[in-house]
Amino acid sequence: GQQVMQIPQYQHVQEGEDFTTYCNSSTTLSNIQWYKQRPGGHPVFLIQLVKSGEVKKQKRLTFQFGEAKKNSSLHITATQTTDVGTYFCAGKRMDSNYQLIWGAGTKLIIKP
Amino acid sequence: KAGVTQTPRYLIKTRGQQVTLSCSPISGHRSVSWYQQTPGQGLQFLFEYFSETQRNKGNFPGRFSGRQFSNSRSEMNVSTLELGDSALYLCASSTQDGTDTQYFGPGTRLTVL
C-alpha cells in the first residue's frame, strides 16, 4: 500500500551537532509537509514543499524535496535543546483522496 | 483565532465501556481529521470529515466511529473498549481537506484499564 518510510527512528546527538531525517515515498507526491512534536505536546506544522527539487530554510532548519518528488529531508544545523522532539513528514498523493500519508517520525534526542 | 480544542483532555475507562471524544476546529475550518498515536507507532489516521460527511477512513475496526456537526465540530466514539485502545487521540482541522496543513489540538489521553 501507499506508505512513506522515515528514517532513522531515533537519533542521539550532542548539542551543537547536526541532525538529519529522511522520508521516502513509494509513489510520487504532490507535496510534502513537515511537523514537529515536542515531548508531551502535539504536532505543529513547520513547512510545506511543493516543487520538484525545492529547498527551503527556516533559520537552522533546511528542508528539501527530491527531483522525483518521492523523497524529502530535514536537516538541522548545530542542534539546540529546543530542537528536541519528534519530526514527522506527511505526503499528499498525486491522486489525493483527502488523506495525508505519514512517516513514522524521527525522535531527536540531545545527549546530556 | 482560537486553536483546536479537544475535550476531555484525560479519560480513564475500563474494558468493554464506550467513550466519546469531542473536537472543536479552528473557526472557518471545514475539515476535521482524527488520529491515534501510541508510543512508537507514529500517527495512525482514523477518519476525515468535511461538511458532515466522512470522506476517508483509515484501517481501524468498526468500533471506531465518528461524526461531524453542521458547525464543523466533530466527535469520535469508540465502543467496547480494549486495552490496546489506550492512546493519545489527536484531532486536526484544516481549511478544505485532510491534505491541507493540519492544525492539531492538544489531544485526549485515553487509558483503558
Short mmCIF file of C-alpha atoms in Angstrom, two decimals:
data_model
loop_
_atom_site.label_atom_id
_atom_site.label_comp_id
_atom_site.label_asym_id
_atom_site.label_seq_id
_atom_site.Cartn_x
_atom_site.Cartn_y
_atom_site.Cartn_z
CA GLY A 1 0.00 0.00 0.00
CA GLN A 2 0.90 3.63 -0.06
CA GLN A 3 3.48 4.50 2.55
CA VAL A 4 6.17 6.94 3.50
CA MET A 5 9.27 5.46 5.10
CA GLN A 6 11.03 7.76 7.54
CA ILE A 7 14.49 7.10 8.92
CA PRO A 8 16.08 6.94 11.37
CA GLN A 9 13.57 6.16 14.10
CA TYR A 10 15.80 7.80 16.71
CA GLN A 11 18.88 10.00 16.54
CA HIS A 12 21.04 10.84 19.53
CA VAL A 13 23.28 13.87 19.06
CA GLN A 14 25.44 16.07 21.21
CA GLU A 15 24.22 19.64 21.42
CA GLY A 16 25.82 21.52 18.56
CA GLU A 17 25.93 18.54 16.22
CA ASP A 18 23.81 18.30 13.09
CA PHE A 19 20.66 16.19 12.65
CA THR A 20 19.01 14.81 9.53
CA THR A 21 15.84 12.83 8.95
CA TYR A 22 14.79 11.33 5.62
CA CYS A 23 11.45 10.41 4.11
CA ASN A 24 10.95 8.16 1.09
CA SER A 25 7.65 7.54 -0.62
CA SER A 26 6.69 4.55 -2.74
CA THR A 27 4.77 6.88 -5.05
CA THR A 28 5.13 10.41 -6.39
CA LEU A 29 3.81 13.05 -4.06
CA SER A 30 2.19 16.33 -4.97
CA ASN A 31 3.58 17.92 -1.84
CA ILE A 32 5.18 17.04 1.47
CA GLN A 33 4.71 18.64 4.86
CA TRP A 34 6.88 18.57 7.96
CA TYR A 35 5.69 18.69 11.55
CA LYS A 36 7.40 18.83 14.93
CA GLN A 37 6.01 17.32 18.11
CA ARG A 38 7.65 18.35 21.36
CA PRO A 39 7.61 15.85 24.24
CA GLY A 40 4.13 15.87 25.77
CA GLY A 41 2.81 18.11 23.01
CA HIS A 42 1.00 17.83 19.73
CA PRO A 43 2.35 18.02 16.17
CA VAL A 44 2.92 21.53 14.89
CA PHE A 45 3.22 22.38 11.22
CA LEU A 46 6.69 23.51 10.13
CA ILE A 47 6.64 23.81 6.35
CA GLN A 48 5.25 22.53 3.07
CA LEU A 49 7.27 21.75 -0.06
CA VAL A 50 5.55 21.58 -3.42
CA LYS A 51 8.04 21.92 -6.27
CA SER A 52 10.47 19.31 -7.57
CA GLY A 53 13.94 19.97 -6.15
CA GLU A 54 12.63 22.64 -3.80
CA VAL A 55 14.82 23.75 -0.90
CA LYS A 56 13.51 25.91 1.93
CA LYS A 57 15.25 27.22 5.01
CA GLN A 58 13.97 28.29 8.39
CA LYS A 59 16.93 29.56 10.42
CA ARG A 60 18.94 26.40 11.21
CA LEU A 61 16.44 24.06 9.50
CA THR A 62 16.80 23.12 5.84
CA PHE A 63 14.08 21.21 4.03
CA GLN A 64 14.50 19.52 0.65
CA PHE A 65 12.08 17.88 -1.77
CA GLY A 66 13.62 15.47 -4.25
CA GLU A 67 13.63 15.92 -8.00
CA ALA A 68 11.31 12.95 -8.46
CA LYS A 69 9.04 14.19 -5.65
CA LYS A 70 9.38 10.88 -3.86
CA ASN A 71 11.80 11.82 -1.11
CA SER A 72 12.43 14.64 1.29
CA SER A 73 14.79 15.53 4.08
CA LEU A 74 15.02 17.83 7.06
CA HIS A 75 18.44 18.92 8.23
CA ILE A 76 19.09 20.84 11.43
CA THR A 77 22.45 22.56 11.80
CA ALA A 78 24.03 22.89 15.23
CA THR A 79 21.21 21.39 17.28
CA GLN A 80 19.98 23.11 20.41
CA THR A 81 17.96 21.75 23.32
CA THR A 82 14.91 23.49 21.92
CA ASP A 83 15.10 21.19 18.88
CA VAL A 84 14.27 18.12 20.96
CA GLY A 85 11.15 16.32 19.79
CA THR A 86 9.83 14.07 17.07
CA TYR A 87 9.81 15.21 13.47
CA PHE A 88 7.19 13.84 11.10
CA CYS A 89 6.84 14.10 7.37
CA ALA A 90 3.45 13.77 5.69
CA GLY A 91 2.91 13.44 1.97
CA LYS A 92 -0.05 14.15 -0.24
CA ARG A 93 -0.56 11.63 -3.02
CA MET A 94 -0.91 12.89 -6.58
CA ASP A 95 -4.39 11.36 -6.76
CA SER A 96 -5.37 12.90 -3.46
CA ASN A 97 -8.10 11.16 -1.55
CA TYR A 98 -8.08 13.77 1.19
CA GLN A 99 -5.63 11.80 3.28
CA LEU A 100 -2.02 12.56 4.13
CA ILE A 101 0.41 9.64 4.28
CA TRP A 102 2.51 10.00 7.42
CA GLY A 103 6.02 8.90 8.16
CA ALA A 104 6.62 7.15 11.49
CA GLY A 105 8.67 10.07 12.80
CA THR A 106 12.27 10.60 13.88
CA LYS A 107 12.90 11.34 17.51
CA LEU A 108 15.74 13.78 18.14
CA ILE A 109 17.44 13.23 21.48
CA ILE A 110 20.15 15.53 22.80
CA LYS A 111 22.78 13.65 24.81
CA PRO A 112 23.49 15.20 28.22
CA LYS B 1 -8.12 32.86 16.31
CA ALA B 2 -8.63 30.21 18.93
CA GLY B 3 -6.89 26.94 18.22
CA VAL B 4 -8.32 23.45 18.00
CA THR B 5 -9.82 22.33 21.27
CA GLN B 6 -10.42 18.79 22.45
CA THR B 7 -12.38 17.53 25.41
CA PRO B 8 -11.81 15.83 27.68
CA ARG B 9 -8.03 16.04 27.95
CA TYR B 10 -7.73 12.87 30.01
CA LEU B 11 -10.01 9.88 30.34
CA ILE B 12 -9.82 6.59 32.17
CA LYS B 13 -12.19 3.80 31.17
CA THR B 14 -12.43 0.07 31.70
CA ARG B 15 -12.55 -2.66 29.09
CA GLY B 16 -15.92 -3.06 27.43
CA GLN B 17 -17.04 0.51 28.05
CA GLN B 18 -17.53 3.08 25.33
CA VAL B 19 -16.16 6.59 25.05
CA THR B 20 -16.94 9.76 23.12
CA LEU B 21 -14.30 12.37 22.41
CA SER B 22 -15.02 15.87 21.16
CA CYS B 23 -13.14 18.24 18.88
CA SER B 24 -13.84 21.87 18.01
CA PRO B 25 -11.89 23.02 14.95
CA ILE B 26 -10.47 26.42 14.24
CA SER B 27 -13.20 28.82 13.17
CA GLY B 28 -13.70 28.61 9.42
CA HIS B 29 -12.04 25.23 9.06
CA ARG B 30 -14.33 22.67 7.49
CA SER B 31 -12.21 19.54 7.54
CA VAL B 32 -11.57 17.55 10.70
CA SER B 33 -9.27 14.53 10.84
CA TRP B 34 -8.74 12.15 13.72
CA TYR B 35 -5.53 10.30 14.54
CA GLN B 36 -4.46 7.71 17.09
CA GLN B 37 -0.97 7.99 18.49
CA THR B 38 0.66 5.27 20.58
CA PRO B 39 4.30 5.19 21.71
CA GLY B 40 6.49 4.18 18.81
CA GLN B 41 3.57 3.93 16.37
CA GLY B 42 3.53 7.38 14.93
CA LEU B 43 0.27 8.89 13.78
CA GLN B 44 -2.38 6.44 12.63
CA PHE B 45 -5.16 8.02 10.57
CA LEU B 46 -8.67 7.21 11.74
CA PHE B 47 -11.00 9.27 9.53
CA GLU B 48 -11.63 12.65 7.99
CA TYR B 49 -14.87 14.62 7.89
CA PHE B 50 -15.92 17.52 5.73
CA SER B 51 -19.35 19.13 5.72
CA GLU B 52 -20.73 16.40 7.94
CA THR B 53 -19.58 13.65 5.55
CA GLN B 54 -16.89 11.10 6.18
CA ARG B 55 -14.62 11.33 3.15
CA ASN B 56 -11.91 8.92 4.13
CA LYS B 57 -11.33 6.20 6.68
CA GLY B 58 -8.20 4.53 7.96
CA ASN B 59 -7.69 0.89 8.73
CA PHE B 60 -9.45 0.65 12.08
CA PRO B 61 -12.23 -1.70 13.20
CA GLY B 62 -15.85 -0.65 13.13
CA ARG B 63 -15.73 0.02 16.89
CA PHE B 64 -14.24 3.36 15.93
CA SER B 65 -16.75 5.79 14.50
CA GLY B 66 -17.18 9.50 14.18
CA ARG B 67 -19.43 12.25 13.06
CA GLN B 68 -19.35 15.92 12.26
CA PHE B 69 -21.97 18.50 13.02
CA SER B 70 -23.14 21.45 10.94
CA ASN B 71 -20.86 23.80 12.89
CA SER B 72 -17.87 21.58 11.95
CA ARG B 73 -17.43 20.27 15.48
CA SER B 74 -16.64 16.58 15.45
CA GLU B 75 -16.94 13.65 17.79
CA MET B 76 -15.40 10.23 17.71
CA ASN B 77 -16.75 7.22 19.53
CA VAL B 78 -15.04 4.00 20.50
CA SER B 79 -17.27 1.18 21.62
CA THR B 80 -16.36 -1.98 23.52
CA LEU B 81 -13.01 -0.59 24.61
CA GLU B 82 -9.95 -2.84 24.59
CA LEU B 83 -6.67 -2.41 26.44
CA GLY B 84 -4.96 -1.69 23.12
CA ASP B 85 -7.14 1.38 22.60
CA SER B 86 -5.10 3.23 25.21
CA ALA B 87 -3.54 6.08 23.25
CA LEU B 88 -3.43 9.77 22.59
CA TYR B 89 -6.26 10.72 20.25
CA LEU B 90 -5.50 13.79 18.21
CA CYS B 91 -7.89 15.86 16.22
CA ALA B 92 -6.67 18.16 13.46
CA SER B 93 -8.55 20.74 11.46
CA SER B 94 -7.73 22.19 8.07
CA THR B 95 -9.33 24.65 5.74
CA GLN B 96 -10.60 22.43 2.93
CA ASP B 97 -9.43 18.87 3.15
CA GLY B 98 -7.30 16.43 5.04
CA THR B 99 -4.26 17.12 2.91
CA ASP B 100 -4.06 20.79 3.77
CA THR B 101 -1.93 21.98 6.65
CA GLN B 102 -3.14 20.17 9.73
CA TYR B 103 -3.70 22.19 12.89
CA PHE B 104 -3.69 19.80 15.79
CA GLY B 105 -5.47 20.02 19.10
CA PRO B 106 -3.77 19.06 22.37
CA GLY B 107 -5.27 15.57 22.23
CA THR B 108 -7.26 13.36 24.57
CA ARG B 109 -5.21 10.85 26.55
CA LEU B 110 -7.34 7.70 26.89
CA THR B 111 -6.34 4.99 29.32
CA VAL B 112 -8.22 1.70 29.26
CA LEU B 113 -7.88 -0.47 32.37
#
